[in-house]
Amino acid sequence: MTKPIILDCDPGNDDALGILVAAGHEALDLKAVTTGAGHLAGDRTARNGAIAVAFTGRDDVPVAAGAMGPLVRERLIAGILDQTSALDPERPDLDAVPLDPRHSSDLIAELVVSGVASTVVTTGPLTNLALALRRNPGLPQKIERVVSLGGAWGLGNKTAAAEWNVLCDPEAAAIVFGAGIPLTLVPIDVGPQAVITDRLISDTEAIGGRVGRFAAELLRSLNKTFRPGVFGPAAMPLNDPVASLVAAEPSLARTVPARLEVELAGRLTYGRTVIDFARRSGAPNAEIAVELDGEGIHAAFIAALKRLARRPDRTGEEV
């Protein structure tokens, strides 16, 4: 039985890979892609989401644009972009599905309330989901689980204290984390356990076809923008596709319950995810991934792309 999901994201190269994986994994039924501002401005992330869905051959998956900025703070700009390949530069040469006219937050609420989707996977700022929750008070009871890529129990990757996705809209993250929805958080601390290797790129390229070539281009572009830190990973983490894979196969991550909150008032710690594993600050409200099965994630990633590549598009040709 497949799990019906909504993928809320800010494409971005790793988000695009997450879309391909979500469309290809045998355990997932991708019902919609919703986008918001984050990695790039909101119009660009929507266009990139539409490009990624076009590569899946899934005309039945709506792509909706959403929030063009955070709830409260000013919009952040990504610091390092690859302007020569993949989806960081504008790509008028690539086909894109038409955008759905609905706002992302409305599409999320509509699909969940109607029972079409039950799991929300997030790989960008949480603005769209927070708006959906605020506008629809009964929505938390209808969401089976949120699987979110973001946050950190240790150092941040945008500031010393904060991780990018949460820092882009800390108030939205606080709303989602505090909504009482079953939540699995995949923080950046476990990213080094599932990185982009030369073998992963070569195995992806060996899939062939449009999917294999596009996915390999995305992986190479991510490697091109990687800048290792003092305590950071030695290689570029796979990041966003991991959220879809963990949603599909929860055994790929070992999780522990913890109290998860967001710092909204600190001058130097604004946007920090405070993860209290000892639960001294309150009852647990999230399952935190503390370990990833790196080999299993790589295998699941390739299997999902292979399955997607075998899927005929509307012309009858493999995608």
XYZ file of C-alpha atoms in Angstrom:
319
model
C 0.000 0.000 0.000
C 1.453 3.364 -0.999
C 1.598 6.403 1.270
C -0.088 9.496 -0.233
C 2.152 12.524 0.331
C 2.413 16.222 -0.378
C 5.964 17.473 -0.937
C 6.396 21.081 0.201
C 9.737 22.410 -0.986
C 11.837 25.281 -2.387
C 13.598 23.885 -5.486
C 16.713 24.031 -5.525
C 18.651 21.113 -6.871
C 18.301 18.788 -3.896
C 14.555 19.564 -3.710
C 14.265 18.603 -7.385
C 15.922 15.279 -6.558
C 13.422 14.900 -3.729
C 10.585 15.345 -6.229
C 12.046 12.676 -8.531
C 12.463 10.257 -5.623
C 8.951 10.914 -4.292
C 7.488 10.300 -7.751
C 9.502 7.147 -8.276
C 9.476 5.343 -4.925
C 7.186 2.331 -4.899
C 5.968 3.101 -1.353
C 4.946 6.695 -2.088
C 2.042 8.216 -3.998
C 2.977 11.830 -4.750
C -0.243 13.859 -4.747
C 1.114 17.404 -5.067
C 4.229 19.544 -5.032
C 3.883 22.856 -3.223
C 6.586 25.488 -3.314
C 7.635 28.591 -1.419
C 10.452 31.098 -1.279
C 13.688 29.791 0.204
C 16.586 28.589 -1.887
C 15.435 31.027 -4.583
C 12.636 33.583 -4.933
C 9.128 32.119 -4.941
C 8.511 32.470 -8.672
C 11.755 30.604 -9.403
C 11.092 27.775 -6.946
C 7.633 27.261 -8.451
C 9.091 27.130 -11.967
C 11.791 24.693 -10.830
C 9.193 22.489 -9.153
C 7.227 22.443 -12.388
C 10.375 21.467 -14.317
C 11.113 18.594 -11.929
C 7.552 17.278 -12.172
C 7.756 17.448 -15.972
C 10.758 15.111 -15.774
C 8.643 12.595 -13.826
C 6.064 12.335 -16.603
C 3.353 12.808 -13.975
C 0.817 15.219 -15.466
C -1.551 14.277 -12.639
C 0.650 15.891 -9.940
C -0.292 19.549 -9.415
C 2.471 22.057 -8.715
C 1.373 25.153 -6.800
C 3.262 28.309 -5.908
C 2.924 29.528 -2.366
C 4.480 31.944 0.083
C 6.724 34.576 -1.492
C 8.308 35.412 1.858
C 8.353 34.491 5.555
C 5.555 35.250 8.005
C 7.536 37.908 9.925
C 11.194 38.244 9.047
C 12.706 39.539 5.819
C 13.416 36.921 3.168
C 16.900 35.420 3.182
C 18.946 34.886 0.045
C 20.945 31.712 -0.599
C 24.659 32.488 -0.367
C 26.168 30.098 -2.907
C 24.542 29.176 -6.202
C 25.775 27.284 -9.243
C 24.878 29.580 -12.124
C 26.226 27.254 -14.826
C 24.101 24.101 -14.576
C 21.085 22.343 -13.050
C 18.321 24.557 -11.593
C 20.178 27.444 -9.954
C 20.234 29.432 -13.217
C 17.005 30.057 -15.124
C 16.320 27.164 -17.506
C 13.948 28.191 -20.302
C 15.281 25.221 -22.274
C 13.566 22.721 -19.963
C 9.894 21.760 -20.163
C 7.660 22.526 -17.196
C 4.133 21.481 -16.280
C 1.583 24.315 -15.932
C 1.264 25.732 -12.423
C -1.910 25.049 -10.482
C -3.775 28.307 -9.761
C -4.261 27.504 -6.070
C -1.952 28.844 -3.366
C 0.245 26.155 -1.862
C -1.309 26.520 1.585
C -4.819 26.113 0.152
C -3.802 23.061 -1.874
C -2.224 21.440 1.201
C -5.380 21.995 3.242
C -7.697 20.832 0.460
C -5.853 17.570 -0.163
C -5.522 16.741 3.535
C -9.110 17.614 4.499
C -10.480 15.622 1.551
C -8.380 12.597 2.547
C -6.385 12.588 -0.689
C -3.064 12.996 1.174
C -2.167 12.183 4.750
C 1.590 12.854 5.038
C 3.361 16.141 4.394
C 7.073 16.023 3.580
C 8.858 19.364 3.895
C 12.304 20.229 2.563
C 12.197 24.021 2.703
C 10.898 26.800 4.942
C 7.653 25.856 6.691
C 5.661 28.941 5.701
C 3.100 27.191 3.494
C 2.275 24.543 6.060
C 2.080 27.123 8.858
C -0.358 29.211 6.799
C -2.474 26.128 6.106
C -2.598 25.316 9.821
C -3.524 28.869 10.794
C -6.310 29.070 8.220
C -7.733 25.613 8.998
C -7.919 24.974 12.759
C -8.916 21.307 12.392
C -6.082 20.470 10.008
C -3.554 19.109 12.549
C -5.881 16.249 13.451
C -6.083 15.188 9.817
C -2.346 15.056 9.079
C -0.928 11.624 9.827
C 2.677 12.806 9.986
C 5.034 15.565 8.927
C 8.516 14.500 7.846
C 10.741 17.566 7.795
C 14.309 18.053 6.601
C 15.742 20.854 8.702
C 16.941 22.040 12.076
C 20.000 21.013 14.050
C 20.823 19.892 17.556
C 24.345 21.247 17.123
C 25.804 24.006 14.964
C 23.733 25.768 12.341
C 24.644 26.000 8.671
C 23.430 29.550 8.042
C 24.339 31.161 11.363
C 26.330 29.681 14.206
C 23.041 28.718 15.835
C 20.494 28.172 13.081
C 19.890 25.868 10.140
C 18.782 27.376 6.818
C 15.241 25.984 6.416
C 14.197 26.975 9.927
C 15.998 30.322 9.886
C 14.204 31.286 6.655
C 10.971 31.393 8.685
C 11.409 30.597 12.394
C 7.878 31.701 13.292
C 6.411 29.280 10.754
C 8.578 26.461 12.098
C 7.386 27.238 15.632
C 3.769 26.990 14.479
C 4.300 23.632 12.763
C 6.393 22.117 15.555
C 3.859 23.238 18.142
C 0.745 22.045 16.297
C 0.616 18.605 17.896
C 1.099 16.767 14.599
C 3.226 13.591 14.696
C 6.578 14.851 13.432
C 9.797 13.275 12.229
C 12.689 15.729 11.974
C 15.759 14.916 9.888
C 18.315 17.483 11.109
C 21.491 18.494 9.323
C 23.559 16.764 12.010
C 22.858 13.375 10.384
C 23.500 14.640 6.838
C 27.139 13.440 6.780
C 25.867 9.860 7.030
C 24.324 10.055 3.545
C 26.502 12.095 1.200
C 26.884 12.495 -2.554
C 29.695 10.186 -3.650
C 31.301 9.578 -7.036
C 29.697 6.137 -6.970
C 26.246 7.602 -6.383
C 26.696 9.963 -9.337
C 27.944 7.205 -11.637
C 25.117 4.852 -10.591
C 22.624 7.638 -11.234
C 24.052 8.430 -14.652
C 24.006 4.720 -15.527
C 20.202 4.767 -15.225
C 20.237 6.633 -18.509
C 17.405 8.447 -20.188
C 16.168 11.903 -19.268
C 15.762 11.025 -15.595
C 19.247 9.605 -15.161
C 20.940 12.471 -16.978
C 18.958 15.169 -15.159
C 19.462 13.593 -11.723
C 23.214 13.237 -12.333
C 23.375 16.901 -13.379
C 21.618 17.901 -10.164
C 24.028 15.844 -8.055
C 27.094 17.298 -9.773
C 25.767 20.827 -9.302
C 25.256 20.221 -5.594
C 28.840 19.009 -5.291
C 30.025 22.127 -7.126
C 28.491 24.439 -4.512
C 29.667 22.479 -1.471
C 31.924 24.348 0.948
C 33.142 22.205 3.887
C 33.258 23.867 7.288
C 35.563 23.319 10.251
C 33.242 20.763 11.853
C 31.119 20.040 8.794
C 30.971 16.950 6.578
C 33.812 16.182 4.203
C 31.387 15.688 1.298
C 28.084 17.221 0.239
C 25.114 15.644 2.057
C 22.307 14.336 -0.145
C 19.895 16.331 2.036
C 16.368 16.840 0.668
C 15.752 13.448 -1.005
C 16.445 11.872 2.383
C 13.164 13.257 3.735
C 11.139 11.533 1.008
C 13.095 8.316 1.495
C 12.565 8.333 5.262
C 8.848 8.964 4.709
C 8.791 5.947 2.400
C 11.048 3.720 4.505
C 11.147 4.847 8.153
C 13.708 2.147 8.942
C 16.323 4.160 7.015
C 16.568 6.460 10.044
C 16.945 5.692 13.733
C 14.886 8.211 15.661
C 14.475 9.116 19.308
C 11.717 11.191 20.930
C 12.610 14.702 22.053
C 11.170 18.106 22.853
C 11.545 20.345 19.800
C 11.152 24.115 19.928
C 12.399 27.161 18.020
C 14.181 30.155 19.531
C 12.367 33.331 18.452
C 13.797 35.952 20.785
C 17.558 35.419 20.977
C 19.774 38.116 19.498
C 22.441 35.586 18.485
C 20.336 32.428 18.512
C 17.235 33.496 16.549
C 16.009 30.524 14.534
C 17.855 27.884 16.522
C 16.080 24.563 16.914
C 16.288 23.639 20.586
C 16.195 19.838 20.684
C 15.889 18.575 24.242
C 16.608 14.845 24.151
C 16.364 14.634 27.948
C 12.880 16.216 27.728
C 13.553 18.532 30.668
C 11.641 21.365 28.977
C 8.480 19.390 28.261
C 6.948 16.266 26.834
C 8.354 15.006 23.521
C 6.668 16.405 20.425
C 8.914 14.984 17.715
C 10.924 11.993 16.612
C 14.449 13.173 15.827
C 16.613 11.246 13.378
C 19.937 10.593 15.094
C 21.349 8.052 12.647
C 20.889 7.312 8.951
C 21.501 4.106 7.008
C 23.724 5.689 4.373
C 24.048 2.596 2.173
C 20.322 1.927 2.438
C 19.531 5.518 1.452
C 21.797 5.319 -1.583
C 20.183 2.032 -2.634
C 16.659 3.378 -2.147
C 17.560 6.564 -4.038
C 18.805 4.624 -7.077
C 15.867 2.199 -6.950
C 13.358 5.062 -6.956
C 15.044 6.767 -9.909
C 15.224 3.495 -11.845
C 11.521 2.897 -11.283
C 10.744 6.445 -12.384
C 12.903 6.071 -15.496
C 10.892 2.997 -16.520
C 7.602 4.893 -16.277
C 6.160 5.781 -19.716
C 5.214 9.432 -20.192
C 2.067 10.635 -21.965
C 3.658 9.860 -25.363
C 4.343 6.268 -24.386
C 8.078 6.840 -24.143
C 10.082 6.122 -20.993
C 10.837 9.306 -19.056
